Backbone as a ProteinNet text record, in pm:
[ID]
protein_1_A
[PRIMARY]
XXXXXXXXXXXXXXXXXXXXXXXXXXXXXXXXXXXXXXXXXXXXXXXXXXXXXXXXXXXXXXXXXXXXXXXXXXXXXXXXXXXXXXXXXXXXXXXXXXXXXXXXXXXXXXXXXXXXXXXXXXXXXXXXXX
[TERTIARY]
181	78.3	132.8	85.6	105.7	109.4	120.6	89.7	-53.2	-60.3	-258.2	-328.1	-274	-409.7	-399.8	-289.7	-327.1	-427.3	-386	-476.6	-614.2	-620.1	-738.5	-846.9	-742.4	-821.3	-834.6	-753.5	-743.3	-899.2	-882.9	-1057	-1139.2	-1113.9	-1246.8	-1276.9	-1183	-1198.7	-1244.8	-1214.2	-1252.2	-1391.6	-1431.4	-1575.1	-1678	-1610.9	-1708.9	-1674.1	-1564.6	-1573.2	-1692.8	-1653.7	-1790.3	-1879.9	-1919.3	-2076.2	-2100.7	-2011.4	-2057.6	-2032.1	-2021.3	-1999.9	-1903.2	-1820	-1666.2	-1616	-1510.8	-1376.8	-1259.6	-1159.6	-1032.1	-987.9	-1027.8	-953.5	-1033.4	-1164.1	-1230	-1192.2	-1190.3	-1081.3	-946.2	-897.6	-750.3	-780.9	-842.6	-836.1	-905.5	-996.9	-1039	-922.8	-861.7	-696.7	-607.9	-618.9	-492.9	-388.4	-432.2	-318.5	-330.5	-236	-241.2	-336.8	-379.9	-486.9	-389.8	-251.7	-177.6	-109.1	-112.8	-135.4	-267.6	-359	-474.2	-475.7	-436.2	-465.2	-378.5	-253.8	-180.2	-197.7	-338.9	-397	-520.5	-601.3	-669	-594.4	-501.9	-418.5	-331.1	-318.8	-218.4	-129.8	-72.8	126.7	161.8	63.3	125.8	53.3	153.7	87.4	6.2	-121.4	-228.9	-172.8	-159.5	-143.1	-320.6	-304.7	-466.3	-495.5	-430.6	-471	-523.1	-457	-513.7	-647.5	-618.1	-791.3	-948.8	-879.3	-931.2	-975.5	-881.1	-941.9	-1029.6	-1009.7	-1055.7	-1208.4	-1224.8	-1375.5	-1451.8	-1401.5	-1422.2	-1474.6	-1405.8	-1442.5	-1587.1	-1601.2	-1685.3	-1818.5	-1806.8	-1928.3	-1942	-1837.7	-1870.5	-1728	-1795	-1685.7	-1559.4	-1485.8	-1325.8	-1367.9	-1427.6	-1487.6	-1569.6	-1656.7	-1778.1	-1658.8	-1558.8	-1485.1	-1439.9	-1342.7	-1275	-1351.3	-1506.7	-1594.7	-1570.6	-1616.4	-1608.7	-1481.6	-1356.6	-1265.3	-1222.7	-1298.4	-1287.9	-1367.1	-1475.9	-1549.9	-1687.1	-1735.4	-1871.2	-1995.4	-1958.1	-2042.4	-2062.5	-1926.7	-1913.4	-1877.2	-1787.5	-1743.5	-1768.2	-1872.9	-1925.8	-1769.9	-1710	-1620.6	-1724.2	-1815.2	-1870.6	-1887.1	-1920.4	-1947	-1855.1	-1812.4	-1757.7	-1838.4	-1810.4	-1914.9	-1760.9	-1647.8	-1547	-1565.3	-1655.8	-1629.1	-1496.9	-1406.1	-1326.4	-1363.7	-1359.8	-1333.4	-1264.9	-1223.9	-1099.3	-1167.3	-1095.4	-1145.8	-1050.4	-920.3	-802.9	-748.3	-663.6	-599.8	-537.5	-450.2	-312.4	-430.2	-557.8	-662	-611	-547.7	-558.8	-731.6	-732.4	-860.2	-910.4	-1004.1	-1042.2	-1183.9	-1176.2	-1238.7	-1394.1	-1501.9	-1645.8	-1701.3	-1739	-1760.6	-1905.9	-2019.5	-2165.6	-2219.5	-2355.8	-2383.9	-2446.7	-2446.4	-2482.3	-2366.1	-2271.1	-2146.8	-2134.1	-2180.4	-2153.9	-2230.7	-2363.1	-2458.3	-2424.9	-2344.8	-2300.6	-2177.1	-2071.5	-2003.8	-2058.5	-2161.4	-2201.5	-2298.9	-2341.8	-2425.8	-2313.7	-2195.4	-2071	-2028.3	-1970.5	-1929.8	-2066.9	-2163.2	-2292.9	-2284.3	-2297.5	-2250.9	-2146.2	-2045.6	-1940.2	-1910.7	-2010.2	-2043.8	-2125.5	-2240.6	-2348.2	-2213.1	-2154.5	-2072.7	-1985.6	-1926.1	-1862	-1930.1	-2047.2	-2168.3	-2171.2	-2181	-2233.4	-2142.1	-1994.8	-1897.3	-1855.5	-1850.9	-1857.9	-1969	-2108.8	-2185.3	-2142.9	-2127.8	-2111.6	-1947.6	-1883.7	-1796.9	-1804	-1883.7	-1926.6	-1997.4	-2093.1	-2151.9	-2050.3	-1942.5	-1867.4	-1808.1	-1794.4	-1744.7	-1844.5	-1942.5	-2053.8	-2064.6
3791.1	3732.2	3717.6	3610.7	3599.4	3703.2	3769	3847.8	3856.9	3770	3668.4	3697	3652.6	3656.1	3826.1	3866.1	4048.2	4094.2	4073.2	4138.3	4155.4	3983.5	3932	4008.4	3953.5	4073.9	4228.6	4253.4	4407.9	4456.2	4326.9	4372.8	4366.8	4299.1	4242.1	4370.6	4417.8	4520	4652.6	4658.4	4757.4	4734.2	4634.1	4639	4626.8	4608.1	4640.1	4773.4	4845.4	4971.2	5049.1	5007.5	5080.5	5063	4943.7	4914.4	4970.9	5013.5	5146.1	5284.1	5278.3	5422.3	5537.6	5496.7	5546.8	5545.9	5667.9	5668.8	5630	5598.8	5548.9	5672.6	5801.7	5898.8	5888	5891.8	5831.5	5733.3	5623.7	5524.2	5527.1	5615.9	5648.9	5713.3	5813.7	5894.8	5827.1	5759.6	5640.4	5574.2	5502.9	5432.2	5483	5679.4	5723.1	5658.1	5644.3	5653.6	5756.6	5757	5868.6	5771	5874.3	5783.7	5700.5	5739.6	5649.8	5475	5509	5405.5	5253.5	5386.1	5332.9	5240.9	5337.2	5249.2	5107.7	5162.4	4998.1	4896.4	4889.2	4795.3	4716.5	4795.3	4782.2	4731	4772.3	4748.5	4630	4563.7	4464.4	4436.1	4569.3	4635.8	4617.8	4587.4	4608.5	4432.5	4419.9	4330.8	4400.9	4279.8	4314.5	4217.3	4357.4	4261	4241.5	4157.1	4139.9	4262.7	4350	4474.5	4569.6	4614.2	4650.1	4600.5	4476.4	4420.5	4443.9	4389.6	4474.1	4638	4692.8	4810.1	4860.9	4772.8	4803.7	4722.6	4649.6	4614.3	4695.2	4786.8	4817	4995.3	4993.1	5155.9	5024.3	4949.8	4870	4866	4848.1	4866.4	4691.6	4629.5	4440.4	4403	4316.9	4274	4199	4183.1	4110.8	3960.9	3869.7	3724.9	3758.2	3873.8	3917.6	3961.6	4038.4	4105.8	3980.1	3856.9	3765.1	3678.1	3641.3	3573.5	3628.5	3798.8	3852.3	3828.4	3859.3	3820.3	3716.5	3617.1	3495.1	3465.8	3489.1	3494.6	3396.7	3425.1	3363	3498.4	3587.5	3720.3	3693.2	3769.3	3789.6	3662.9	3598.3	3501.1	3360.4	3260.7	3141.5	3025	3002.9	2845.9	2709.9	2685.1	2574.5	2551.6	2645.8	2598.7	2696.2	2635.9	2744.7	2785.8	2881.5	2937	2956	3030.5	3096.6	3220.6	3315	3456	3531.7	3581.2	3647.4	3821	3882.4	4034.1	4107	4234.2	4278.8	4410.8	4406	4488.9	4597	4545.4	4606.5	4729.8	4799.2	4939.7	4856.8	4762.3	4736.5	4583.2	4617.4	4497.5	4377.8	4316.6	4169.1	4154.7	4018.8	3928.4	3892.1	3863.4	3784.6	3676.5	3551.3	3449.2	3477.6	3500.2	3506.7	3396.3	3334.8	3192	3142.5	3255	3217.1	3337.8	3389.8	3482.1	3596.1	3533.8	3634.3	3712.7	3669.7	3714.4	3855	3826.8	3895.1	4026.1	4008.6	4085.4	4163.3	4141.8	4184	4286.8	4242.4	4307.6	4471.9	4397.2	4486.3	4623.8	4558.2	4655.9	4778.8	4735.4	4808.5	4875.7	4814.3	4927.1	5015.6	4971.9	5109.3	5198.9	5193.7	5304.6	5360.7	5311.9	5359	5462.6	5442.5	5535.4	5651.7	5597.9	5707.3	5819.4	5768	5836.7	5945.5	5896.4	5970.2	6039.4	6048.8	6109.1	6220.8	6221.1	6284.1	6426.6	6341.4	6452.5	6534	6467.5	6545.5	6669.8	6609.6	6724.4	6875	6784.1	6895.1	6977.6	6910.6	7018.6	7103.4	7055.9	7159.9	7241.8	7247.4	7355.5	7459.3	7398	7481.8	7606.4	7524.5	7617.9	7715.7	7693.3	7790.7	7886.3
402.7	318.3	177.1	86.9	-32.7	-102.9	-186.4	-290.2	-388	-440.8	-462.8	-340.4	-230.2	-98.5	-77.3	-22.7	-59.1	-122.1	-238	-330.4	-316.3	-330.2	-291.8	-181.1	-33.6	23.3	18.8	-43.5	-58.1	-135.1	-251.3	-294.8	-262	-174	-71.6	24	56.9	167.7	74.1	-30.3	-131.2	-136.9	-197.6	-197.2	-49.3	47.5	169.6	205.7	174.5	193.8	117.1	-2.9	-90.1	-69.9	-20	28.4	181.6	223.3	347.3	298.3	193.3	88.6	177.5	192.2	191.6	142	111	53.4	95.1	19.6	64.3	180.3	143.4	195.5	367	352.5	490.7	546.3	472.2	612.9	613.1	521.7	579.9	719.1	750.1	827.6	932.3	949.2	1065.8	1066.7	984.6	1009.5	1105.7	1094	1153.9	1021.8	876.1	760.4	671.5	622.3	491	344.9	294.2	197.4	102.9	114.5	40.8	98	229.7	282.3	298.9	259	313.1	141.4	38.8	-84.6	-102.7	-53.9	-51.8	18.3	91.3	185.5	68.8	19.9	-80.4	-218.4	-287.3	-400	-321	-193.2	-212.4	-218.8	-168.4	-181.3	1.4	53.5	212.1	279.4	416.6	467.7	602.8	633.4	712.4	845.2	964.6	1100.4	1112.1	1214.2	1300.5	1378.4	1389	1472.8	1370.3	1288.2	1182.7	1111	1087.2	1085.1	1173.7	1270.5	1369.9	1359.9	1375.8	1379.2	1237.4	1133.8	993.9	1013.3	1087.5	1143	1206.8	1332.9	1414	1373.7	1198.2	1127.9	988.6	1017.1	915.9	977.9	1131.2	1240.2	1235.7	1225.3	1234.1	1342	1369.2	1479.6	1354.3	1411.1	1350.1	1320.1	1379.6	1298	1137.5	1212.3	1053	945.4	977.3	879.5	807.4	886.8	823.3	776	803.9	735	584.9	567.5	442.2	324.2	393.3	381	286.8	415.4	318.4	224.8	186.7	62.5	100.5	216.4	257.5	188.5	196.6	162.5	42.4	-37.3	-219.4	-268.9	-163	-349	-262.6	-354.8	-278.4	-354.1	-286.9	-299.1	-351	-400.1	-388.7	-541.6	-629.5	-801.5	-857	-982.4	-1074.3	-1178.2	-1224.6	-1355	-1395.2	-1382	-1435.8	-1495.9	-1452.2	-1494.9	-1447.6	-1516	-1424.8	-1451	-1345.9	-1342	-1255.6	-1352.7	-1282.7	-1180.8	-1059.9	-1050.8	-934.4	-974.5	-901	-926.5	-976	-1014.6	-1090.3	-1064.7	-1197.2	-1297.7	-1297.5	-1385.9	-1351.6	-1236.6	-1202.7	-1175.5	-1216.4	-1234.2	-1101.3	-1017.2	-949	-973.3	-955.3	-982.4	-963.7	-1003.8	-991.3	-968.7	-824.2	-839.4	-897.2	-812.7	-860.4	-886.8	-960.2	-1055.3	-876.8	-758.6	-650.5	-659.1	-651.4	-622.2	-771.7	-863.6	-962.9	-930.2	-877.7	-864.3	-718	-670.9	-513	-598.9	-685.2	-730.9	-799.8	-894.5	-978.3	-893.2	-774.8	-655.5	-623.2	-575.2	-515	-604.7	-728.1	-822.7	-886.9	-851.6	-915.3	-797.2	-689.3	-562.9	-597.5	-622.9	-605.5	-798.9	-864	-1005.2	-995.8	-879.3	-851.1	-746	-654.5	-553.4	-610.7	-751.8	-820.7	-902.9	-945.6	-1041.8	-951.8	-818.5	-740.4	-722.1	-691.9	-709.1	-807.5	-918.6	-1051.9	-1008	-1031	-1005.3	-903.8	-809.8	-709.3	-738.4	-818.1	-821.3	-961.6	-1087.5	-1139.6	-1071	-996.6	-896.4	-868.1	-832.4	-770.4	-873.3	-991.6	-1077.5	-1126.9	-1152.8	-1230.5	-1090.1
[MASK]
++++++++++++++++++++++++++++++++++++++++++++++++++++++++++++++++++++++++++++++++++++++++++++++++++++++++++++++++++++++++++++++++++

């Protein structure tokens, strides 16, 4: 795969992970990968066979067409108007294109889970300390 389309999907798969509120370290371990593996699928450093896809559907609870629908940006990112927002929302801050303001609001849904998810852990591991 390209390097751009990686990515691309890598975020894509990032944000449907979060929106089943998992961690990287949880679908590493549904992967059968190490969570460092599992991040260079997400970050865009590795290429994706179809088996792997597959099985990355199959830990999503959607069949392999629903996954590559997402994929391709029928879910989050609509192809049909531009507004041109860009936001980053990778590890190394590459941009991806915001096409319509759903898409923004689908973004902004995933990363608030994924703030509350970490709110959560904070908490609970001050618990631990007191």
């Amino acid at each position: 795969m390209e390097t751009d389309l990686k990515k691309i999907v890598g975020q894509r798969l990032q944000l449907l992970r979060m929106e089943k509120n998992l961690t990287q370290e949880q679908m590493g371990e549904k992967l059968n990968l190490s969570t460092s593996a599992y991040c260079k699928i997400e970050y865009g450093e590795t290429d994706l066979t179809l088996t792997r896809l597959n099985k990355i559907a199959e830990v999503m609870n959607m069949s392999a067409i629903d996954l590559f629908r997402k994929i391709d940006g029928n879910s989050y990112f609509n192809n049909s108007s531009t507004i041109g927002t860009s936001i980053g929302i990778a590890r190394d801050c590459s941009t991806i294109k915001i096409e319509a303001s759903e898409d923004l609001r689908e973004l902004i849904k995933a990363n608030s889970k994924m703030i509350d998810m970490l709110c959560k852990r904070i908490e609970m591991l001050e618990n631990k300390i007191q």
